[in-house]
PDB file of C-alpha atoms in Angstrom:
ATOM      1  CA  MET K   1      -7.322   7.819  10.238  1.00 42.00           C
ATOM      2  CA  THR K   2      -6.893   9.010   6.700  1.00 44.00           C
ATOM      3  CA  THR K   3      -5.088   7.900   3.484  1.00 49.00           C
ATOM      4  CA  THR K   4      -4.298   9.472   0.346  1.00 64.00           C
ATOM      5  CA  THR K   5      -3.979   9.199  -3.403  1.00 75.00           C
ATOM      6  CA  HIS K   6      -1.600  11.781  -3.848  1.00 79.00           C
ATOM      7  CA  ALA K   7       1.233   9.073  -4.736  1.00 80.00           C
ATOM      8  CA  LEU K   8      -1.038   7.211  -7.105  1.00 82.00           C
ATOM      9  CA  ARG K   9      -2.126  10.189  -8.854  1.00 81.00           C
ATOM     10  CA  PHE K  10       1.376  11.079  -9.562  1.00 79.00           C
ATOM     11  CA  ALA K  11       2.310   7.594 -11.099  1.00 83.00           C
ATOM     12  CA  LEU K  12      -0.638   7.835 -13.193  1.00 82.00           C
ATOM     13  CA  SER K  13       0.116  11.351 -14.367  1.00 80.00           C
ATOM     14  CA  LEU K  14       3.866   9.571 -15.230  1.00 81.00           C
ATOM     15  CA  ALA K  15       1.830   6.752 -17.344  1.00 84.00           C
ATOM     16  CA  LEU K  16       0.007   9.555 -19.176  1.00 81.00           C
ATOM     17  CA  ALA K  17       3.052  11.707 -19.953  1.00 81.00           C
ATOM     18  CA  THR K  18       5.329   8.771 -20.879  1.00 83.00           C
ATOM     19  CA  PRO K  19       4.232   6.459 -23.543  1.00 85.00           C
ATOM     20  CA  ASP K  20       7.791   4.346 -23.732  1.00 87.00           C
ATOM     21  CA  ASP K  21       7.632   1.747 -21.200  1.00 87.00           C
ATOM     22  CA  ARG K  22      11.259   1.939 -20.719  1.00 84.00           C
ATOM     23  CA  ARG K  23      11.234   5.667 -19.874  1.00 84.00           C
ATOM     24  CA  LEU K  24       8.235   4.959 -17.625  1.00 84.00           C
ATOM     25  CA  GLN K  25       9.931   2.193 -15.614  1.00 83.00           C
ATOM     26  CA  VAL K  26      12.989   4.921 -14.802  1.00 79.00           C
ATOM     27  CA  ALA K  27      10.110   7.421 -13.829  1.00 77.00           C
ATOM     28  CA  LEU K  28       8.294   5.053 -11.439  1.00 78.00           C
ATOM     29  CA  ALA K  29      11.667   4.488  -9.555  1.00 74.00           C
ATOM     30  CA  LEU K  30      10.957   7.831  -8.258  1.00 57.00           C
ATOM     31  CA  ALA K  31       8.152   6.695  -6.177  1.00 50.00           C
ATOM     32  CA  ASP K  32      10.578   5.311  -3.629  1.00 57.00           C
ATOM     33  CA  SER K  33      12.045   8.808  -3.273  1.00 48.00           C
ATOM     34  CA  PRO K  34      10.888  10.384  -0.076  1.00 43.00           C
ATOM     35  CA  ALA K  35       9.440  13.157  -1.992  1.00 39.00           C
ATOM     36  CA  TYR K  36       6.861  11.080  -3.363  1.00 43.00           C
ATOM     37  CA  ALA K  37       6.604   8.723  -0.665  1.00 44.00           C
ATOM     38  CA  PRO K  38       3.161   8.845   1.729  1.00 43.00           C
ATOM     39  CA  SER K  39       4.235  11.467   4.467  1.00 42.00           C
ATOM     40  CA  ASN K  40       3.939   9.210   7.314  1.00 42.00           C
ATOM     41  CA  GLY K  41       3.013   5.503   8.675  1.00 48.00           C
ATOM     42  CA  SER K  42       5.056   4.213   5.797  1.00 52.00           C
ATOM     43  CA  PRO K  43       7.419   1.308   7.038  1.00 53.00           C
ATOM     44  CA  ALA K  44      11.190   1.732   6.230  1.00 51.00           C
ATOM     45  CA  PRO K  45      13.035  -1.221   4.913  1.00 51.00           C
ATOM     46  CA  TYR K  46      15.866  -2.556   7.108  1.00 51.00           C
ATOM     47  CA  ASP K  47      19.068  -1.132   6.460  1.00 55.00           C
ATOM     48  CA  ASP K  48      22.112  -1.916   8.958  1.00 55.00           C
ATOM     49  CA  ASN K  49      23.072   1.717   8.484  1.00 64.00           C
ATOM     50  CA  ASP K  50      20.002   2.980   9.292  1.00 71.00           C
ATOM     51  CA  PRO K  51      19.385   3.726  12.954  1.00 83.00           C
ATOM     52  CA  GLU K  52      15.727   3.858  12.597  1.00 81.00           C
ATOM     53  CA  ALA K  53      15.834   0.408  11.243  1.00 81.00           C
ATOM     54  CA  SER K  54      18.044  -0.863  13.803  1.00 85.00           C
ATOM     55  CA  ARG K  55      15.461   0.361  16.369  1.00 89.00           C
ATOM     56  CA  LEU K  56      12.619  -1.433  14.600  1.00 88.00           C
ATOM     57  CA  ARG K  57      14.661  -4.539  14.528  1.00 89.00           C
ATOM     58  CA  ALA K  58      15.286  -4.659  18.262  1.00 92.00           C
ATOM     59  CA  LEU K  59      11.775  -3.771  18.887  1.00 92.00           C
ATOM     60  CA  VAL K  60      10.726  -6.774  17.303  1.00 93.00           C
ATOM     61  CA  ASP K  61      13.258  -8.884  18.981  1.00 91.00           C
ATOM     62  CA  LEU K  62      11.965  -7.536  22.068  1.00 94.00           C
ATOM     63  CA  ALA K  63       8.223  -8.352  21.165  1.00 92.00           C
ATOM     64  CA  LYS K  64       9.230 -11.992  20.428  1.00 92.00           C
ATOM     65  CA  GLU K  65      10.474 -12.147  23.862  1.00 92.00           C
ATOM     66  CA  GLY K  66       6.886 -11.081  25.389  1.00 91.00           C
ATOM     67  CA  ASP K  67       7.591  -7.368  25.477  1.00 92.00           C
ATOM     68  CA  ALA K  68       4.342  -5.530  25.162  1.00 90.00           C
ATOM     69  CA  GLU K  69       5.522  -2.170  25.431  1.00 92.00           C
ATOM     70  CA  ALA K  70       8.049  -2.926  22.037  1.00 92.00           C
ATOM     71  CA  PHE K  71       4.756  -4.468  20.491  1.00 93.00           C
ATOM     72  CA  GLY K  72       2.894  -1.255  21.379  1.00 92.00           C
ATOM     73  CA  GLN K  73       5.731   0.892  19.649  1.00 93.00           C
ATOM     74  CA  LEU K  74       5.662  -1.316  16.420  1.00 94.00           C
ATOM     75  CA  TYR K  75       2.110  -0.836  16.355  1.00 93.00           C
ATOM     76  CA  ASP K  76       2.212   2.904  16.161  1.00 92.00           C
ATOM     77  CA  HIS K  77       5.182   2.740  13.539  1.00 92.00           C
ATOM     78  CA  TYR K  78       3.193   0.695  11.243  1.00 93.00           C
ATOM     79  CA  VAL K  79      -0.441   0.858  12.057  1.00 92.00           C
ATOM     80  CA  THR K  80      -1.473   3.820   9.486  1.00 90.00           C
ATOM     81  CA  GLY K  81       0.440   1.764   6.788  1.00 90.00           C
ATOM     82  CA  VAL K  82      -1.408  -1.291   7.282  1.00 93.00           C
ATOM     83  CA  PHE K  83      -4.660   0.770   7.590  1.00 92.00           C
ATOM     84  CA  ARG K  84      -3.969   2.610   4.193  1.00 90.00           C
ATOM     85  CA  PHE K  85      -3.772  -0.455   2.599  1.00 92.00           C
ATOM     86  CA  ILE K  86      -7.005  -2.246   4.242  1.00 92.00           C
ATOM     87  CA  TYR K  87      -9.103   1.005   3.558  1.00 89.00           C
ATOM     88  CA  TYR K  88      -8.572   0.914   0.268  1.00 87.00           C
ATOM     89  CA  ARG K  89      -9.514  -2.242  -0.355  1.00 89.00           C
ATOM     90  CA  VAL K  90     -13.067  -2.321   1.561  1.00 88.00           C
ATOM     91  CA  GLY K  91     -13.731   1.509   1.305  1.00 84.00           C
ATOM     92  CA  SER K  92     -15.088   1.753   4.668  1.00 86.00           C
ATOM     93  CA  GLN K  93     -13.256   3.239   7.539  1.00 87.00           C
ATOM     94  CA  GLN K  94     -15.283   1.082  10.574  1.00 90.00           C
ATOM     95  CA  LEU K  95     -14.441  -1.995   8.518  1.00 92.00           C
ATOM     96  CA  ALA K  96     -11.041  -0.870   7.599  1.00 91.00           C
ATOM     97  CA  GLU K  97     -10.113  -0.198  11.450  1.00 92.00           C
ATOM     98  CA  ASP K  98     -11.617  -3.568  12.532  1.00 93.00           C
ATOM     99  CA  LEU K  99      -9.357  -5.609  10.242  1.00 94.00           C
ATOM    100  CA  THR K 100      -6.411  -3.226  10.856  1.00 94.00           C
ATOM    101  CA  SER K 101      -6.920  -4.055  14.779  1.00 93.00           C
ATOM    102  CA  GLU K 102      -7.192  -7.969  13.855  1.00 94.00           C
ATOM    103  CA  THR K 103      -4.087  -7.717  11.914  1.00 95.00           C
ATOM    104  CA  PHE K 104      -2.017  -6.943  14.916  1.00 94.00           C
ATOM    105  CA  VAL K 105      -4.115  -9.011  17.151  1.00 93.00           C
ATOM    106  CA  ARG K 106      -2.900 -11.763  14.716  1.00 94.00           C
ATOM    107  CA  GLY K 107       0.526 -10.228  14.434  1.00 93.00           C
ATOM    108  CA  LEU K 108       1.378 -10.246  17.985  1.00 93.00           C
ATOM    109  CA  ARG K 109      -0.034 -13.934  18.549  1.00 92.00           C
ATOM    110  CA  ALA K 110       2.236 -15.131  15.353  1.00 92.00           C
ATOM    111  CA  ILE K 111       5.395 -12.970  16.248  1.00 92.00           C
ATOM    112  CA  GLN K 112       7.501 -15.706  17.519  1.00 90.00           C
ATOM    113  CA  ARG K 113       7.283 -17.467  14.224  1.00 88.00           C
ATOM    114  CA  PHE K 114       8.423 -14.285  12.577  1.00 89.00           C
ATOM    115  CA  ASN K 115      11.858 -14.419  11.197  1.00 84.00           C
ATOM    116  CA  TRP K 116      13.905 -11.999   9.462  1.00 74.00           C
ATOM    117  CA  GLN K 117      15.502 -14.099   6.784  1.00 66.00           C
ATOM    118  CA  GLY K 118      14.611 -12.654   3.518  1.00 60.00           C
ATOM    119  CA  LYS K 119      11.446 -11.048   5.234  1.00 68.00           C
ATOM    120  CA  ASP K 120      10.506  -7.413   6.514  1.00 84.00           C
ATOM    121  CA  PHE K 121       8.335  -6.954   9.203  1.00 92.00           C
ATOM    122  CA  GLY K 122       5.935  -4.484   7.732  1.00 91.00           C
ATOM    123  CA  ALA K 123       5.710  -6.746   4.663  1.00 90.00           C
ATOM    124  CA  TRP K 124       4.664  -9.545   6.760  1.00 93.00           C
ATOM    125  CA  LEU K 125       1.842  -7.522   8.448  1.00 95.00           C
ATOM    126  CA  THR K 126       0.899  -6.661   5.141  1.00 93.00           C
ATOM    127  CA  THR K 127       0.701 -10.176   4.135  1.00 93.00           C
ATOM    128  CA  ILE K 128      -1.624 -10.846   7.123  1.00 95.00           C
ATOM    129  CA  ALA K 129      -3.730  -7.730   6.522  1.00 95.00           C
ATOM    130  CA  ARG K 130      -4.179  -9.184   2.777  1.00 94.00           C
ATOM    131  CA  ASN K 131      -5.015 -12.639   3.921  1.00 94.00           C
ATOM    132  CA  LEU K 132      -7.887 -10.804   6.145  1.00 95.00           C
ATOM    133  CA  VAL K 133      -9.109  -8.732   3.344  1.00 93.00           C
ATOM    134  CA  ALA K 134      -9.255 -12.051   1.265  1.00 91.00           C
ATOM    135  CA  ASP K 135     -11.029 -13.976   4.157  1.00 91.00           C
ATOM    136  CA  HIS K 136     -13.641 -10.735   4.181  1.00 90.00           C
ATOM    137  CA  PHE K 137     -14.745 -10.432   0.810  1.00 87.00           C
ATOM    138  CA  LYS K 138     -14.860 -14.688   0.752  1.00 84.00           C
ATOM    139  CA  SER K 139     -17.379 -14.624   3.408  1.00 79.00           C
ATOM    140  CA  SER K 140     -19.219 -11.388   2.745  1.00 61.00           C
ATOM    141  CA  ARG K 141     -22.466 -11.594   0.525  1.00 48.00           C
ATOM    142  CA  SER K 142     -23.450  -7.867   0.342  1.00 42.00           C
ATOM    143  CA  ARG K 143     -22.171  -5.809  -2.212  1.00 43.00           C
ATOM    144  CA  LEU K 144     -19.375  -3.228  -1.220  1.00 45.00           C
ATOM    145  CA  GLU K 145     -21.068   0.374  -1.435  1.00 43.00           C
ATOM    146  CA  ILE K 146     -18.340   2.957  -2.445  1.00 41.00           C
ATOM    147  CA  VAL K 147     -18.758   6.741  -1.401  1.00 39.00           C
ATOM    148  CA  SER K 148     -16.364   8.995  -2.798  1.00 37.00           C
ATOM    149  CA  GLU K 149     -16.382  11.246   0.347  1.00 37.00           C
ATOM    150  CA  THR K 150     -15.014   8.287   2.157  1.00 43.00           C
ATOM    151  CA  ILE K 151     -11.716   8.206   0.750  1.00 41.00           C
ATOM    152  CA  PRO K 152      -9.947  11.254   1.798  1.00 42.00           C
ATOM    153  CA  GLU K 153      -7.973  13.164  -0.531  1.00 40.00           C
ATOM    154  CA  GLY K 154      -4.539  14.973   0.114  1.00 38.00           C
ATOM    155  CA  LYS K 155      -4.071  18.268  -1.613  1.00 36.00           C
ATOM    156  CA  THR K 156      -2.756  18.075  -4.737  1.00 35.00           C
ATOM    157  CA  HIS K 157      -0.716  20.374  -6.740  1.00 38.00           C
ATOM    158  CA  VAL K 158      -1.571  20.720 -10.188  1.00 37.00           C
ATOM    159  CA  ALA K 159       1.548  20.975 -12.433  1.00 43.00           C
ATOM    160  CA  SER K 160       0.674  19.539 -15.329  1.00 47.00           C
ATOM    161  CA  PRO K 161      -1.877  18.728 -18.095  1.00 46.00           C
ATOM    162  CA  GLU K 162      -1.937  15.224 -16.972  1.00 47.00           C
ATOM    163  CA  GLN K 163      -2.412  15.939 -13.410  1.00 49.00           C
ATOM    164  CA  GLU K 164      -5.041  18.428 -14.646  1.00 48.00           C
ATOM    165  CA  VAL K 165      -6.873  15.409 -16.289  1.00 49.00           C
ATOM    166  CA  LEU K 166      -6.453  13.383 -13.285  1.00 53.00           C
ATOM    167  CA  ALA K 167      -8.035  15.889 -11.112  1.00 56.00           C
ATOM    168  CA  LEU K 168     -11.344  15.407 -12.905  1.00 54.00           C
ATOM    169  CA  ILE K 169     -11.270  11.936 -11.686  1.00 65.00           C
ATOM    170  CA  SER K 170     -13.273  11.291  -8.370  1.00 68.00           C
ATOM    171  CA  ASN K 171     -11.702   8.884  -5.612  1.00 73.00           C
ATOM    172  CA  GLU K 172     -14.289   6.941  -6.351  1.00 77.00           C
ATOM    173  CA  MET K 173     -13.905   6.195 -10.094  1.00 80.00           C
ATOM    174  CA  LEU K 174      -9.997   5.925  -8.789  1.00 82.00           C
ATOM    175  CA  PHE K 175     -10.971   3.430  -6.074  1.00 83.00           C
ATOM    176  CA  GLU K 176     -12.996   1.039  -8.824  1.00 85.00           C
ATOM    177  CA  ALA K 177     -10.367   1.227 -11.620  1.00 87.00           C
ATOM    178  CA  VAL K 178      -7.838  -0.218  -8.944  1.00 90.00           C
ATOM    179  CA  ASN K 179     -10.079  -2.737  -7.936  1.00 89.00           C
ATOM    180  CA  GLY K 180     -11.216  -3.674 -11.192  1.00 91.00           C
ATOM    181  CA  LEU K 181      -7.263  -4.846 -11.387  1.00 93.00           C
ATOM    182  CA  PRO K 182      -6.184  -8.081 -11.490  1.00 94.00           C
ATOM    183  CA  PRO K 183      -5.640  -9.466  -7.818  1.00 93.00           C
ATOM    184  CA  GLU K 184      -1.890  -9.055  -7.809  1.00 94.00           C
ATOM    185  CA  GLN K 185      -1.502  -6.050  -9.561  1.00 94.00           C
ATOM    186  CA  ARG K 186      -3.877  -4.391  -7.564  1.00 94.00           C
ATOM    187  CA  ASP K 187      -2.314  -5.348  -4.330  1.00 94.00           C
ATOM    188  CA  CYS K 188       1.059  -4.104  -5.651  1.00 94.00           C
ATOM    189  CA  ILE K 189      -0.377  -0.636  -6.704  1.00 92.00           C
ATOM    190  CA  LEU K 190      -2.237  -0.290  -3.166  1.00 92.00           C
ATOM    191  CA  MET K 191       1.048  -1.504  -1.345  1.00 92.00           C
ATOM    192  CA  ARG K 192       3.233   0.725  -3.710  1.00 90.00           C
ATOM    193  CA  PHE K 193       1.495   3.830  -3.870  1.00 87.00           C
ATOM    194  CA  ILE K 194      -1.403   4.094  -1.087  1.00 87.00           C
ATOM    195  CA  GLN K 195       0.751   2.241   1.634  1.00 88.00           C
ATOM    196  CA  GLY K 196       4.135   3.288   0.519  1.00 85.00           C
ATOM    197  CA  LEU K 197       6.142   0.057   0.760  1.00 89.00           C
ATOM    198  CA  SER K 198       9.154  -0.081  -1.328  1.00 88.00           C
ATOM    199  CA  ILE K 199       9.876  -2.358  -4.041  1.00 91.00           C
ATOM    200  CA  ALA K 200      11.607  -4.687  -1.839  1.00 90.00           C
ATOM    201  CA  GLN K 201       8.858  -5.028   0.881  1.00 90.00           C
ATOM    202  CA  THR K 202       6.437  -5.279  -1.823  1.00 92.00           C
ATOM    203  CA  ALA K 203       8.315  -8.381  -3.218  1.00 93.00           C
ATOM    204  CA  ALA K 204       8.516  -9.569   0.343  1.00 90.00           C
ATOM    205  CA  ALA K 205       4.763  -9.159   0.808  1.00 91.00           C
ATOM    206  CA  LEU K 206       3.763 -10.849  -2.453  1.00 92.00           C
ATOM    207  CA  GLY K 207       6.234 -13.567  -2.354  1.00 91.00           C
ATOM    208  CA  ARG K 208       7.888 -12.422  -5.661  1.00 92.00           C
ATOM    209  CA  SER K 209      11.319 -10.843  -7.040  1.00 93.00           C
ATOM    210  CA  GLU K 210      12.063  -7.495  -7.106  1.00 92.00           C
ATOM    211  CA  GLY K 211      12.273  -7.584 -11.084  1.00 93.00           C
ATOM    212  CA  ALA K 212       8.665  -9.035 -10.778  1.00 94.00           C
ATOM    213  CA  ILE K 213       7.529  -6.480  -8.985  1.00 95.00           C
ATOM    214  CA  LYS K 214       8.598  -3.786 -11.181  1.00 93.00           C
ATOM    215  CA  GLN K 215       6.843  -5.363 -14.465  1.00 94.00           C
ATOM    216  CA  LEU K 216       3.890  -5.752 -12.226  1.00 95.00           C
ATOM    217  CA  GLN K 217       3.891  -2.050 -11.442  1.00 94.00           C
ATOM    218  CA  LEU K 218       4.202  -1.160 -15.004  1.00 94.00           C
ATOM    219  CA  ARG K 219       1.551  -3.549 -16.194  1.00 94.00           C
ATOM    220  CA  ALA K 220      -0.959  -2.076 -13.353  1.00 94.00           C
ATOM    221  CA  VAL K 221      -0.153   1.699 -13.492  1.00 93.00           C
ATOM    222  CA  ARG K 222      -0.300   1.378 -17.610  1.00 93.00           C
ATOM    223  CA  SER K 223      -3.892  -0.316 -17.013  1.00 92.00           C
ATOM    224  CA  LEU K 224      -4.986   2.401 -14.540  1.00 89.00           C
ATOM    225  CA  ALA K 225      -3.992   5.011 -17.105  1.00 87.00           C
ATOM    226  CA  LYS K 226      -6.175   3.261 -19.888  1.00 87.00           C
ATOM    227  CA  SER K 227      -9.217   3.385 -17.349  1.00 81.00           C
ATOM    228  CA  VAL K 228      -8.994   7.338 -17.565  1.00 70.00           C
ATOM    229  CA  PRO K 229     -12.201   8.240 -19.505  1.00 64.00           C
ATOM    230  CA  GLY K 230     -11.340   9.294 -23.076  1.00 57.00           C
ATOM    231  CA  ASP K 231     -13.801  12.351 -22.684  1.00 50.00           C
ATOM    232  CA  ILE K 232     -11.417  13.650 -19.956  1.00 46.00           C
ATOM    233  CA  ARG K 233      -8.219  12.536 -21.580  1.00 50.00           C
TER     234      ARG K 233
END
């Protein structure tokens, strides 16, 4: 499996090009557009008028009744997004695969307790994954070694001076910058720009309001922009 930093680099290029916070807030709203979302594996928010969302809801209801095939289809739909979130936190493909598998094992065990009131299934899975990652770091005594080549990179079209600057930033530097953010800012960034969750889904996963997520996202992107080394700005 692979992940991409394209959406995150796009958000950083906006921050570098847009000094005004209000304008940046508006620009970041573009991240919800399919043009900037990850190309696959991104869970869709529930919408009564969206056939795909209705299909997912029906699959969840079937899985809650013990339908293994329905849960398998949910796995196929959500696994890439969950893997992206975990992989960017732990930096190891093998560990990310293990924790992704455990996320779905726990999801299967607990699915009968899931309800739709104010929740999204993808956000619920992400909360499980987030807790597993936290448990891993609490129990781990070894330093996490990051190798830039282990974070696959999608093709990025360099279309502005800001993006040219970001092209000089290695995946290792970006990884370390993201993981140096305060925990909620870090997870917000990963959910929004690596996993591809919407504002609403991120709010559900973090237990915050959508307005709070927008502010959290703004502060996180600003902090990451400040981390760009001065000699390559």
